[in-house]
Tab-separated table of C-alpha atoms in Angstrom:
chain	number	residue	atom	x	y	z
A	1	MET	CA	0.054	0.056	-0.031
A	2	ASN	CA	1.687	3.325	-0.988
A	3	ARG	CA	0.286	6.283	0.822
A	4	ARG	CA	1.162	9.923	0.364
A	5	PRO	CA	1.357	12.006	3.586
A	6	SER	CA	-1.167	14.686	3.998
A	7	VAL	CA	-0.125	18.258	3.160
A	8	ALA	CA	-2.598	19.828	5.863
A	9	PRO	CA	-0.236	19.194	8.809
A	10	ILE	CA	2.674	20.785	7.171
A	11	ALA	CA	0.833	23.715	5.955
A	12	CYS	CA	-0.904	24.299	9.257
A	13	ALA	CA	2.579	24.422	10.930
A	14	LEU	CA	4.033	26.700	8.281
A	15	ALA	CA	1.255	29.041	8.906
A	16	LEU	CA	1.673	29.015	12.448
A	17	CYS	CA	5.436	29.737	12.228
A	18	ILE	CA	4.767	32.526	10.002
A	19	GLY	CA	1.690	34.163	12.106
A	20	ALA	CA	4.007	34.084	15.158
A	21	ALA	CA	6.846	35.572	13.267
A	22	GLY	CA	4.853	38.417	12.283
A	23	ALA	CA	3.210	38.971	15.559
A	24	ARG	CA	6.743	39.280	17.131
A	25	ALA	CA	8.025	41.770	14.689
A	26	ALA	CA	5.075	44.081	14.773
A	27	GLU	CA	5.375	44.280	18.788
A	28	ARG	CA	9.103	45.751	18.864
A	29	THR	CA	9.614	49.530	19.629
A	30	ILE	CA	12.370	51.432	20.713
A	31	THR	CA	12.096	54.741	23.014
A	32	LEU	CA	15.133	56.982	22.812
A	33	PRO	CA	16.178	58.908	25.794
A	34	PRO	CA	15.597	62.912	25.579
A	35	ASP	CA	18.623	64.787	23.937
A	36	GLY	CA	20.357	66.659	26.615
A	37	VAL	CA	22.604	68.605	24.136
A	38	GLN	CA	21.341	70.842	21.282
A	39	LEU	CA	23.504	72.218	18.309
A	40	LYS	CA	24.689	75.651	19.287
A	41	ALA	CA	22.306	78.335	17.839
A	42	ASN	CA	23.858	80.431	15.129
A	43	THR	CA	22.767	82.802	12.331
A	44	LEU	CA	24.728	80.703	9.637
A	45	PRO	CA	22.600	78.918	7.101
A	46	GLY	CA	24.337	75.852	7.898
A	47	TYR	CA	22.807	75.784	11.417
A	48	GLU	CA	19.463	74.846	10.013
A	49	LYS	CA	20.711	72.452	7.586
A	50	ALA	CA	22.889	70.758	10.354
A	51	GLN	CA	19.770	70.351	12.429
A	52	ALA	CA	17.732	68.890	9.408
A	53	ASN	CA	20.348	66.621	8.480
A	54	CYS	CA	22.773	65.653	11.176
A	55	MET	CA	20.365	65.368	13.803
A	56	THR	CA	18.467	62.640	12.108
A	57	CYS	CA	21.053	59.978	12.842
A	58	HIS	CA	23.059	61.197	15.969
A	59	SER	CA	22.871	63.633	18.935
A	60	ALA	CA	24.417	66.972	19.083
A	61	GLU	CA	26.495	65.896	21.783
A	62	TYR	CA	28.609	64.302	18.839
A	63	MET	CA	29.993	67.676	18.203
A	64	LEU	CA	31.376	67.824	21.797
A	65	TYR	CA	33.779	64.895	21.032
A	66	GLN	CA	35.423	66.602	17.999
A	67	PRO	CA	38.646	68.538	18.582
A	68	PRO	CA	38.032	72.451	18.866
A	69	SER	CA	41.239	72.747	17.002
A	70	ALA	CA	39.762	70.789	13.835
A	71	PRO	CA	40.402	72.664	10.838
A	72	ARG	CA	37.946	73.226	7.667
A	73	PRO	CA	39.360	69.980	5.860
A	74	TYR	CA	38.486	68.003	9.186
A	75	TRP	CA	34.852	68.873	8.948
A	76	GLU	CA	34.666	68.498	5.267
A	77	ALA	CA	35.939	64.884	5.705
A	78	MET	CA	33.648	64.317	8.348
A	79	VAL	CA	30.621	65.626	6.419
A	80	LYS	CA	31.732	63.541	3.444
A	81	ARG	CA	32.068	60.539	5.406
A	82	MET	CA	28.436	60.875	7.048
A	83	LYS	CA	26.903	60.988	3.611
A	84	GLN	CA	28.949	58.418	1.757
A	85	VAL	CA	29.881	55.856	4.291
A	86	PHE	CA	26.641	56.227	6.532
A	87	ASN	CA	24.341	57.350	3.878
A	88	GLY	CA	23.431	60.310	5.692
A	89	PRO	CA	20.462	62.321	4.087
A	90	ILE	CA	22.708	65.375	3.136
A	91	ASN	CA	22.105	67.341	-0.234
A	92	GLU	CA	25.395	67.913	-1.913
A	93	GLU	CA	24.538	71.840	-2.317
A	94	ASP	CA	23.928	71.652	1.770
A	95	MET	CA	27.528	70.230	2.467
A	96	PRO	CA	29.602	73.369	2.055
A	97	LEU	CA	26.996	75.303	4.435
A	98	ILE	CA	27.122	72.530	7.138
A	99	VAL	CA	30.943	72.492	6.901
A	100	ASP	CA	31.151	76.307	7.302
A	101	TYR	CA	28.806	76.123	10.249
A	102	LEU	CA	30.605	73.195	12.021
A	103	VAL	CA	33.957	74.591	11.442
A	104	LYS	CA	32.841	77.992	12.845
A	105	THR	CA	30.983	76.856	15.626
A	106	TYR	CA	32.967	73.676	16.887
A	107	GLY	CA	36.342	73.864	14.877
A	108	ASN	CA	39.094	76.061	14.616
A	109	GLU	CA	37.556	78.945	12.922
A	110	GLN	CA	35.478	79.707	16.156
A	111	PRO	CA	35.265	83.436	17.477
A	112	ARG	CA	37.982	83.665	20.366
């Protein structure tokens, strides 16, 4: 006697696994702590660009860890890295404005 196994138990088990996996994925959430550090306010156009672009990925506290003696090429490399390596949402035309803001606010072009 040649019996073929029923597909129903396999299909039922598969449906249960898929349903359980989907339910677990939907329940996951992340609550981030409030940001204690804000970007230094400035009238430079790069200030608003930095708020709109940089703060989507990291805290303004990140700027405090950069050397205050960092020259313009350092900040240019940093912004380029954020865009190219980390896929930061930065428009090419905004990059010079952001660099100008960063070097004049956190780098070696700060007013003394």
